[in-house]
Coordinates of C-alpha atoms and ligand atoms in Angstrom, one line a residue:
Chain A
X1 CA 0.0 0.0 0.0
X2 CA 1.0 3.6 -0.3
X3 CA 1.7 5.5 2.9
X4 CA 3.1 8.8 4.1
X5 CA 6.4 8.3 5.8
X6 CA 8.5 10.6 8.0
X7 CA 12.2 10.9 6.8
X8 CA 13.5 13.4 9.4
X9 CA 12.6 16.9 10.5
X10 CA 10.7 18.8 7.7
X11 CA 11.0 15.8 5.4
X12 CA 8.2 13.3 4.4
X13 CA 7.5 11.2 1.4
X14 CA 5.2 8.5 0.2
X15 CA 6.5 4.9 0.3
X16 CA 5.3 1.4 -0.5
X17 CA 4.5 -0.4 2.8
X18 CA 2.9 -3.7 3.8
X19 CA -0.9 -3.6 4.4
X20 CA -1.3 -3.7 8.2
X21 CA -2.1 -7.2 9.7
X22 CA -4.5 -8.1 12.4
X23 CA -2.1 -8.3 15.4
X24 CA -4.7 -8.7 18.2
X25 CA -8.2 -10.5 18.1
X26 CA -10.0 -7.1 18.5
X27 CA -8.1 -5.4 15.7
X28 CA -9.6 -4.2 12.5
X29 CA -7.9 -3.0 9.4
X30 CA -9.5 0.1 7.8
X31 CA -9.2 1.3 4.2
X32 CA -8.8 5.0 4.5
X33 CA -11.2 7.2 2.5
X34 CA -10.4 10.6 4.0
X35 CA -7.6 11.7 6.3
X36 CA -6.5 15.1 7.5
X37 CA -3.4 16.9 8.6
X38 CA -3.7 18.4 12.0
X39 CA -1.8 21.3 13.5
X40 CA -0.3 18.9 16.0
X41 CA 1.1 16.8 13.2
X42 CA 3.4 19.8 12.6
X43 CA 5.1 19.2 15.9
X44 CA 6.1 15.7 14.6
X45 CA 7.0 17.1 11.2
X46 CA 9.3 19.7 12.9
X47 CA 11.0 17.0 15.0
X48 CA 9.6 18.3 18.3
X49 CA 8.0 15.1 19.6
X50 CA 10.4 12.7 21.3
X51 CA 10.7 9.2 19.7
X52 CA 9.4 10.1 16.3
X53 CA 11.0 7.4 14.1
X54 CA 12.0 7.5 10.5
X55 CA 9.5 5.4 8.6
X56 CA 6.6 6.4 10.9
X57 CA 3.2 7.1 9.1
X58 CA 1.5 10.1 10.7
X59 CA -2.3 10.8 10.8
X60 CA -4.7 10.6 13.7
X61 CA -7.6 12.0 11.8
X62 CA -9.2 9.5 9.3
X63 CA -12.3 7.8 8.3
X64 CA -12.7 4.7 6.1
X65 CA -14.2 1.4 5.3
X66 CA -13.6 -1.7 7.5
X67 CA -11.5 -4.1 5.4
X68 CA -10.8 -6.9 7.8
X69 CA -11.7 -7.7 11.4
X70 CA -10.1 -9.8 14.1
X71 CA -11.7 -12.9 15.6
X72 CA -13.2 -11.2 18.6
X73 CA -14.7 -8.2 16.9
X74 CA -18.5 -8.0 17.3
X75 CA -19.6 -4.5 16.8
X76 CA -18.1 -3.8 13.3
X77 CA -18.4 -5.7 10.0
X78 CA -16.4 -5.7 6.9
X79 CA -17.7 -2.9 4.7
X80 CA -18.9 -0.6 7.5
X81 CA -18.1 3.1 7.0
X82 CA -16.5 4.2 10.2
X83 CA -15.0 7.2 11.9
X84 CA -12.1 6.4 14.2
X85 CA -11.4 8.7 17.2
X86 CA -7.8 9.8 17.4
X87 CA -7.4 8.0 20.7
X88 CA -6.5 4.4 20.8
X89 CA -8.1 3.0 24.0
X90 CA -9.2 -0.3 25.6
X91 CA -12.5 0.6 27.2
X92 CA -11.9 -1.3 30.5
X93 CA -8.8 -0.1 32.3
X94 CA -9.1 2.1 35.4
X95 CA -9.2 5.3 33.3
X96 CA -11.4 4.1 30.4
X97 CA -13.8 2.7 33.0
X98 CA -14.2 6.3 34.2
X99 CA -14.6 7.8 30.8
X100 CA -11.0 9.1 30.5
X101 CA -10.5 7.4 27.1
X102 CA -7.6 9.6 26.2
X103 CA -5.7 8.5 29.3
X104 CA -6.0 4.7 28.6
X105 CA -3.3 2.7 30.4
X106 CA -3.5 -0.4 28.2
X107 CA -2.3 0.8 24.8
X108 CA 1.0 2.7 25.2
X109 CA 4.1 0.8 26.5
X110 CA 6.3 3.8 25.8
X111 CA 4.8 6.2 28.4
X112 CA 2.3 6.1 31.2
X113 CA 1.7 9.8 31.1
X114 CA 0.2 9.7 27.6
X115 CA -2.5 7.5 26.2
X116 CA -2.5 6.0 22.7
X117 CA -2.8 8.1 19.6
X118 CA -2.7 7.0 15.9
X119 CA 0.4 8.1 13.9
X120 CA 1.8 10.3 16.7
X121 CA 5.3 8.8 17.3
X122 CA 6.3 6.0 19.6
X123 CA 5.7 8.3 22.6
X124 CA 2.0 7.7 22.1
X125 CA 2.3 3.9 21.5
X126 CA 4.0 3.4 18.2
X127 CA 0.9 3.0 16.0
X128 CA 1.1 4.0 12.3
X129 CA -1.5 6.5 11.4
X130 CA -4.1 7.1 8.7
X131 CA -2.3 9.2 6.1
X132 CA -2.1 5.9 4.2
X133 CA -4.3 3.6 2.2
X134 CA -4.8 1.3 5.2
X135 CA -4.4 1.5 8.9
X136 CA -4.5 -0.9 11.8
X137 CA -7.3 0.0 14.3
X138 CA -6.9 -1.7 17.7
X139 CA -9.9 -2.3 19.9
X140 CA -12.2 -2.1 17.0
X141 CA -15.3 -2.7 19.2
X142 CA -14.5 0.3 21.4
X143 CA -13.3 3.4 19.5
X144 CA -14.7 3.4 16.0
X145 CA -18.3 4.2 15.2
X146 CA -20.4 3.7 12.1
X147 CA -20.9 7.0 10.3
X148 CA -24.6 7.9 10.0
X149 CA -25.8 7.8 6.3
X150 CA -26.5 11.5 6.3
X151 CA -22.9 12.6 7.4
X152 CA -20.3 13.1 4.6
X153 CA -16.8 11.7 4.8
X154 CA -15.4 15.3 4.9
X155 CA -17.6 16.2 7.9
X156 CA -16.9 12.9 9.6
X157 CA -13.1 13.2 9.4
X158 CA -13.4 16.4 11.4
X159 CA -15.3 14.6 14.2
X160 CA -12.2 12.4 14.8
X161 CA -10.3 15.3 16.4
X162 CA -10.7 18.9 15.5
X163 CA -14.4 19.4 16.2
X164 CA -14.5 17.0 19.1
X165 CA -11.4 18.7 20.7
X166 CA -12.7 22.2 20.2
X167 CA -16.1 21.4 21.7
X168 CA -14.3 19.5 24.6
X169 CA -12.3 22.6 25.2
X170 CA -15.3 24.8 25.6
X171 CA -16.7 22.3 28.1
X172 CA -13.4 22.3 30.1
X173 CA -13.7 26.1 30.3
X174 CA -17.1 25.7 32.2
X175 CA -18.7 28.4 30.2
X176 CA -21.9 29.8 31.8
X177 CA -24.4 32.2 30.3
X178 CA -23.0 35.7 29.6
X179 CA -19.3 34.7 30.0
X180 CA -16.7 36.5 28.0
X181 CA -14.6 33.8 26.3
X182 CA -11.2 34.4 24.7
X183 CA -10.0 31.7 22.3
X184 CA -6.2 31.8 21.5
X185 CA -5.5 30.4 18.1
X186 CA -7.8 30.5 15.0
X187 CA -6.9 27.1 13.6
X188 CA -9.6 24.5 13.2
X189 CA -9.7 23.6 16.9
X190 CA -9.8 27.2 18.0
X191 CA -12.6 28.0 15.5
X192 CA -14.6 25.0 16.7
X193 CA -14.0 26.0 20.4
X194 CA -15.3 29.5 19.6
X195 CA -18.5 28.0 18.0
X196 CA -18.9 25.7 20.9
X197 CA -18.6 28.5 23.5
X198 CA -21.7 30.1 21.8
X199 CA -23.5 26.8 22.1
X200 CA -22.8 27.0 25.9
X201 CA -24.2 30.5 26.2
X202 CA -21.2 32.7 26.0
X203 CA -22.0 36.4 25.9
X204 CA -18.9 37.4 24.0
X205 CA -16.3 35.4 22.1
X206 CA -13.0 36.9 21.1
X207 CA -10.5 35.0 18.9
X208 CA -6.8 35.9 18.9
X209 CA -4.3 35.0 16.2
X210 CA -1.7 36.7 14.0
X211 CA -2.8 35.5 10.6
X212 CA -5.4 37.8 9.1
X213 CA -7.0 35.2 6.9
X214 CA -7.6 33.0 9.9
X215 CA -9.1 35.9 11.9
X216 CA -11.4 36.6 8.9
X217 CA -12.6 33.0 9.2
X218 CA -13.1 33.5 13.0
X219 CA -15.4 36.5 12.2
X220 CA -17.3 34.7 9.5
X221 CA -17.5 31.1 10.6
X222 CA -17.3 31.5 14.4
X223 CA -19.2 34.9 14.7
X224 CA -16.4 36.1 16.9
X225 CA -14.7 39.4 17.6
X226 CA -11.0 39.2 16.7
X227 CA -7.7 40.5 17.9
X228 CA -4.6 40.3 15.8
X229 CA -1.8 40.1 18.4
X230 CA 0.8 41.3 15.9
X231 CA -1.0 44.7 15.9
X232 CA -0.5 45.1 19.6
X233 CA 2.6 45.8 21.5
X234 CA 1.1 43.8 24.4
X235 CA -1.8 41.6 23.5
X236 CA -2.7 41.0 27.2
X237 CA -3.2 44.7 27.8
X238 CA -5.4 44.8 24.6
X239 CA -7.5 42.0 26.0
X240 CA -7.8 43.6 29.4
X241 CA -8.9 46.8 27.7
X242 CA -11.5 44.9 25.6
X243 CA -12.9 43.5 28.9
X244 CA -13.2 46.7 30.9
X245 CA -10.0 45.9 32.8
X246 CA -11.5 42.7 34.2
X247 CA -10.0 40.0 31.9
X248 CA -11.9 37.3 30.2
X249 CA -14.0 34.9 32.4
X250 CA -12.7 31.9 30.4
X251 CA -9.7 31.5 28.1
X252 CA -9.3 28.6 25.8
X253 CA -5.7 27.9 24.6
X254 CA -5.8 26.3 21.2
X255 CA -2.3 26.9 20.1
X256 CA 0.2 24.7 21.8
X257 CA 3.9 23.9 21.4
X258 CA 4.8 26.2 18.5
X259 CA 3.2 29.4 19.8
X260 CA 4.7 32.5 18.3
X261 CA 4.6 36.0 19.7
X262 CA 7.8 35.8 21.8
X263 CA 11.0 35.3 19.9
X264 CA 13.0 33.7 22.7
X265 CA 10.2 31.2 23.7
X266 CA 9.5 30.4 20.0
X267 CA 13.1 29.8 19.0
X268 CA 14.1 27.9 22.1
X269 CA 11.1 25.6 21.8
X270 CA 10.0 25.3 18.2
X271 CA 13.4 25.7 16.6
X272 CA 16.0 24.5 19.1
X273 CA 13.7 22.0 21.0
X274 CA 15.0 23.1 24.4
X275 CA 11.5 23.2 25.8
X276 CA 8.6 20.8 25.5
X277 CA 6.7 23.6 23.8
X278 CA 6.7 27.4 23.6
X279 CA 4.3 28.5 26.4
X280 CA 3.6 31.9 24.9
X281 CA -0.1 31.3 24.4
X282 CA -0.5 29.5 27.7
X283 CA 1.2 32.5 29.5
X284 CA -1.1 34.9 27.6
X285 CA -4.0 32.8 28.8
X286 CA -2.9 33.0 32.4
X287 CA -2.4 36.7 32.1
X288 CA -5.5 37.6 30.2
X289 CA -8.1 35.6 32.2
X290 CA -9.8 37.3 35.1
X291 CA -9.0 36.4 38.6
X292 CA -10.9 33.3 39.7
X293 CA -11.4 32.5 36.0
X294 CA -10.8 29.3 34.1
X295 CA -8.1 28.5 31.5
X296 CA -8.8 25.5 29.2
X297 CA -5.7 24.1 27.5
X298 CA -6.1 22.2 24.3
X299 CA -2.7 23.0 22.8
X300 CA -0.4 20.0 22.5
X301 CA 3.0 20.2 24.2
X302 CA 5.9 17.8 24.4
X303 CA 6.9 15.9 27.6
X304 CA 9.8 18.2 28.4
X305 CA 9.1 21.2 30.7
X306 CA 8.0 24.6 29.4
X307 CA 8.6 27.9 31.1
X308 CA 5.0 28.5 32.3
X309 CA 4.1 31.5 34.6
X310 CA 2.8 29.4 37.4
X311 CA 3.0 32.1 40.1
X312 CA 0.4 34.2 38.3
X313 CA -1.9 31.3 37.9
X314 CA -1.7 30.6 41.7
X315 CA -2.0 34.2 42.8
X316 CA -5.0 34.8 40.5
X317 CA -6.8 31.7 41.8
X318 CA -7.2 30.2 38.4
X319 CA -8.7 26.9 37.5
X320 CA -6.5 25.3 34.9
X321 CA -8.2 22.4 33.0
X322 CA -6.8 20.4 30.2
X323 CA -6.6 17.0 28.6
X324 CA -6.4 15.3 25.2
X325 CA -10.1 15.1 24.2
X326 CA -11.8 11.7 24.6
X327 CA -13.2 12.3 21.1
X328 CA -15.9 9.6 20.9
X329 CA -17.4 10.8 24.1
X330 CA -18.4 14.0 22.4
X331 CA -19.9 12.4 19.3
X332 CA -23.6 11.8 20.3
X333 CA -24.1 15.4 21.3
X334 CA -22.1 16.8 18.3
X335 CA -24.2 14.7 15.9
X336 CA -27.3 16.2 17.3
X337 CA -25.9 19.7 16.8
X338 CA -24.9 18.9 13.2
X339 CA -28.3 17.5 12.5
X340 CA -30.0 20.5 14.0
X341 CA -28.0 22.7 11.5
X342 CA -26.0 24.4 14.2
X343 CA -22.6 23.3 12.8
X344 CA -21.1 22.1 9.5
X345 CA -17.7 20.7 10.4
X346 CA -16.3 20.7 6.9
X347 CA -16.7 24.5 6.7
X348 CA -13.1 24.8 7.9
X349 CA -11.6 22.7 5.1
X350 CA -9.5 24.8 2.7
X351 CA -7.4 22.3 0.8
X352 CA -7.5 18.8 -0.6
X353 CA -4.4 16.8 -1.5
X354 CA -3.8 13.5 -3.1
X355 CA -1.8 11.2 -0.7
X356 CA 1.0 11.2 -3.4
X357 CA 1.4 15.0 -2.8
X358 CA 1.9 14.6 0.9
X359 CA 5.2 16.5 1.1
X360 CA 3.5 19.5 -0.6
X361 CA 0.6 19.3 1.8
X362 CA 2.9 19.4 4.8
X363 CA 4.8 22.3 3.4
X364 CA 1.7 24.3 2.6
X365 CA 0.3 23.6 6.1
X366 CA 3.5 24.3 7.9
X367 CA 4.3 27.5 6.1
X368 CA 0.6 28.6 6.2
X369 CA 0.6 29.2 2.4
X370 CA -2.4 29.8 0.2
X371 CA -4.8 30.6 3.1
X372 CA -4.5 27.1 4.5
X373 CA -6.6 26.2 7.5
X374 CA -7.5 22.5 7.2
X375 CA -6.1 20.3 4.5
X376 CA -7.7 16.9 3.8
X377 CA -5.8 13.9 2.3
X378 CA -7.4 11.7 -0.2
X379 CA -5.7 8.2 -0.7
X380 CA -5.7 6.9 -4.2
X381 CA -7.6 3.7 -3.2
X382 CA -10.4 5.9 -1.8
Chain B
X1 CA -14.4 48.6 36.2
X2 CA -13.5 45.7 38.5
X3 CA -13.2 48.3 41.3
X4 CA -16.9 47.8 41.8
X5 CA -19.0 44.7 42.0
X6 CA -20.8 45.3 38.8
X7 CA -20.0 43.0 35.8
X8 CA -19.4 44.9 32.6
X9 CA -22.5 45.0 30.4
X10 CA -22.6 42.7 27.3
X11 CA -22.9 44.3 23.9
X12 CA -25.8 41.9 23.0
X13 CA -28.7 40.5 24.8
X14 CA -29.4 36.7 24.9
X15 CA -32.2 37.2 22.4
X16 CA -30.0 39.0 20.0
X17 CA -27.3 36.3 20.3
X18 CA -29.9 33.6 19.7
X19 CA -31.0 35.3 16.6
X20 CA -27.5 35.9 15.2
X21 CA -25.7 32.6 16.1
X22 CA -26.9 29.2 15.2
X23 CA -27.5 27.0 18.2
X24 CA -26.7 29.8 20.7
X25 CA -27.4 28.4 24.2
X26 CA -28.3 24.9 23.1
X27 CA -25.9 23.5 25.7
X28 CA -26.5 26.1 28.4
X29 CA -27.5 23.4 30.8
X30 CA -24.3 21.6 31.9
X31 CA -26.3 18.4 32.2
X32 CA -26.4 18.0 28.4
X33 CA -22.6 18.4 28.0
X34 CA -21.0 15.0 27.5
X35 CA -18.1 15.8 29.9
X36 CA -20.3 16.6 32.8
X37 CA -19.3 15.1 35.2
X38 CA -15.9 14.4 33.9
X39 CA -15.5 11.0 35.5
X40 CA -18.4 8.6 34.8
X41 CA -18.6 4.9 35.2
X42 CA -21.9 4.4 33.4
X43 CA -20.7 5.0 29.9
X44 CA -21.0 2.2 27.3
X45 CA -17.7 1.6 25.6
X46 CA -18.5 -1.5 23.5
X47 CA -15.8 -3.5 25.3
X48 CA -16.9 -7.1 26.1
X49 CA -14.0 -8.1 28.3
X50 CA -12.7 -7.3 31.8
X51 CA -9.1 -7.7 30.8
X52 CA -8.2 -7.4 27.1
X53 CA -6.5 -10.4 25.3
X54 CA -2.8 -10.0 25.1
X55 CA -1.2 -9.1 21.7
X56 CA 1.7 -11.3 20.8
X57 CA 5.1 -9.8 21.6
X58 CA 7.1 -10.8 18.4
X59 CA 10.2 -8.8 19.4
X60 CA 11.5 -7.4 22.6
X61 CA 9.2 -4.4 22.8
X62 CA 10.7 -1.4 24.7
X63 CA 8.6 0.1 27.5
X64 CA 8.6 2.8 30.1
X65 CA 9.9 1.5 33.4
X66 CA 6.8 3.0 34.9
X67 CA 4.8 0.2 33.3
X68 CA 5.0 -2.9 35.5
X69 CA 4.2 -5.0 32.5
X70 CA 3.9 -4.7 28.8
X71 CA 0.4 -3.4 28.1
X72 CA -1.9 -5.9 26.3
X73 CA -1.9 -3.9 23.1
X74 CA 0.9 -1.8 21.6
X75 CA 2.1 -0.4 18.3
X76 CA 4.7 -2.3 16.3
X77 CA 5.2 0.4 13.6
X78 CA 9.0 0.8 13.7
X79 CA 10.9 -1.6 15.9
X80 CA 14.2 -0.3 17.4
X81 CA 17.3 -0.9 15.3
X82 CA 20.8 0.5 14.8
X83 CA 22.6 3.1 16.9
X84 CA 19.4 5.1 17.3
X85 CA 17.7 2.0 18.6
X86 CA 20.4 1.5 21.2
X87 CA 20.1 5.1 22.4
X88 CA 16.3 4.8 22.7
X89 CA 16.4 1.4 24.4
X90 CA 18.9 2.9 27.0
X91 CA 16.5 5.9 27.5
X92 CA 13.6 3.5 28.2
X93 CA 15.5 1.0 30.4
X94 CA 17.5 3.5 32.5
X95 CA 15.3 6.6 33.1
X96 CA 11.7 7.1 34.1
X97 CA 9.4 9.5 32.3
X98 CA 10.0 12.0 35.1
X99 CA 13.6 12.4 34.2
X100 CA 14.8 15.0 31.7
X101 CA 17.5 12.6 30.5
X102 CA 14.8 10.2 29.3
X103 CA 13.4 12.7 26.9
X104 CA 16.6 14.3 25.8
X105 CA 18.0 10.8 25.0
X106 CA 14.9 10.1 22.9
X107 CA 15.3 13.4 21.0
X108 CA 19.0 12.6 20.5
X109 CA 17.9 9.1 19.2
X110 CA 15.6 10.9 16.7
X111 CA 18.4 13.0 15.3
X112 CA 20.7 9.9 15.0
X113 CA 17.8 8.0 13.4
X114 CA 17.3 10.6 10.8
X115 CA 21.1 10.8 10.0
X116 CA 21.3 7.0 9.8
X117 CA 18.3 6.9 7.5
X118 CA 19.7 9.6 5.2
X119 CA 23.0 7.9 4.9
X120 CA 21.4 4.5 4.3
X121 CA 19.2 6.0 1.6
X122 CA 22.3 7.1 -0.4
X123 CA 22.9 3.4 -1.2
X124 CA 19.4 2.7 -2.2
X125 CA 17.6 3.3 -5.5
X126 CA 15.7 6.1 -3.8
X127 CA 18.1 8.4 -2.0
X128 CA 16.6 11.2 0.1
X129 CA 15.7 14.2 -2.0
X130 CA 15.5 17.4 0.0
X131 CA 13.6 19.1 -2.8
X132 CA 10.7 16.7 -3.1
X133 CA 10.6 15.7 0.6
X134 CA 10.4 19.2 2.0
X135 CA 7.6 20.0 -0.3
X136 CA 9.3 23.3 -1.3
X137 CA 8.5 22.5 -5.0
X138 CA 4.9 23.5 -4.1
X139 CA 6.0 27.1 -3.6
X140 CA 5.4 28.5 -7.1
X141 CA 1.8 27.2 -7.2
X142 CA 0.9 28.3 -3.7
X143 CA 1.2 32.1 -3.8
X144 CA 4.6 32.3 -2.0
X145 CA 4.7 36.1 -1.8
X146 CA 1.1 37.0 -1.3
X147 CA 0.8 34.3 1.3
X148 CA 3.6 35.8 3.4
X149 CA 3.0 39.5 2.8
X150 CA 2.8 41.3 6.1
X151 CA 3.0 38.2 8.2
X152 CA 4.9 38.6 11.5
X153 CA 5.8 34.9 11.7
X154 CA 7.8 34.9 8.5
X155 CA 10.9 36.0 10.2
X156 CA 10.9 32.7 12.1
X157 CA 10.3 30.7 8.9
X158 CA 13.7 31.9 7.7
X159 CA 15.2 29.6 10.3
X160 CA 13.6 26.5 8.8
X161 CA 16.0 25.9 5.9
X162 CA 18.9 26.5 8.4
X163 CA 17.5 23.7 10.6
X164 CA 17.0 21.3 7.7
X165 CA 20.3 22.0 5.9
X166 CA 22.4 23.1 8.8
X167 CA 23.5 19.7 10.1
X168 CA 24.4 18.5 6.6
X169 CA 26.5 21.6 5.9
X170 CA 28.1 21.3 9.3
X171 CA 28.7 17.6 8.6
X172 CA 30.3 18.3 5.2
X173 CA 32.6 21.0 6.7
X174 CA 33.7 18.6 9.5
X175 CA 34.4 15.8 6.9
X176 CA 36.4 18.1 4.6
X177 CA 38.4 19.4 7.5
X178 CA 39.1 15.8 8.7
X179 CA 40.2 14.8 5.3
X180 CA 42.5 17.8 5.0
X181 CA 43.9 17.0 8.5
X182 CA 44.6 13.5 7.4
X183 CA 46.3 14.6 4.2
X184 CA 48.6 16.9 6.2
X185 CA 49.9 14.0 8.3
Ligands
ZN401 ZN1 -5.5 16.4 15.3
ZN402 ZN1 -8.1 1.9 28.7

């Protein structure tokens, strides 16, 4: 089969690989119909995530057709059209039994602090991902779900991470009616978090980014006010001014490890890999939220420490909430919202690439060329 | 404003928001939010086992020393091999996830892995090609100038080619200097 393969920082190509085998009785093999590149894939692409091995196939956002099932699989059949949450999880460990699917203890030998994620290095379990023609899906009875007839592949692939994560982030923020919610980052996750804050009754939603085309999307798609941090000497002061000196009730951080806006932080983390991630956005969140407020962290960081302003968080009495989203737990409610016409996930898609053009896709996404927000990948067998 | 108890007034009323934004307030009640409460033991996961079957360990699978046993299911995407494999195995066997050395060794293993792979590719029919693999050939078709105009992050992108090519330039310089030193002997 054809599969995207990592060759080292900033280098990927398509190679011929063996079609994945059933390695466990509850495995399935899925033929990928649609995959996506995620902002967090760029951390792998830039060589920031420890134990990213040459030959690894990225891709934790994919939907497809069940091609093969293991002997113990009961809930899926060959031919089913399924969406697969980006989390690999068992369903029965201590954490899964409590709904913490993203924190499963039974799927990642390489680390106990991280659950399993498709195509996200060996630090998340060493599973090849879905930017390929086929992918191994462990615990086929647990994670994947049949896609309702009425939902398109393009919409479904956004359920596997971006929409589920954005919505999850608004929940973490504990939005109550009339809250002023600031969302840092106008990528797909930030845009969905902004939309979700409205669902939860926000009174104002302000999206912060430095790319004008993304802020335009935040105004149109997410009905938000916008702040371009590049136009402000001090974006925290700008946000304080916009909130009558109070600060936002809730801040959702949807940026993560490669946050820009502070040269030292950005270069030491994103370029020199001396930090687990550049905490610029996280520090802005801590500074811009009101005292007693909530910061919801969706941004992905590496396992090495980052220079976070913890004293401010303590002195302000903040609630910091965070996790990788248990994507499938969000699905029933999100499907209701989509069916009610409140959301159309694929509205954030800007580009579509053949799998064979994967290097180009990563470059366009990484360098933010051509107004890129969300690129989809279409395998040739799809 | 925060000097008094009053909350700053909102620019729009709930009715105005409901009229302007699809689904505004649909999840106002926390009870309809799937993550409320966060930990729940009544969720149906589809699992029909108490303990999952064990996947066969076909090669000595590295694991964090914080795992008392190999978890029942694991990825087998790229088994350890070569010098990078030795570095990574040492990181896993010697240091817990709490230690900086664990992660720094893994990052070092990544750099060695990439160098090993590039060198190995030179003796295959498909050597690494920095032009096609970095995707820069897409530039002319993707509005390289207009896309970057006025963008504050572009000054950081200048560093990217340095990071990609830097180690190779440095390696070549070291090699040439070493050869010259040998010849002077
Ligand atoms: Zn993602
Ligand atoms: Zn589990």
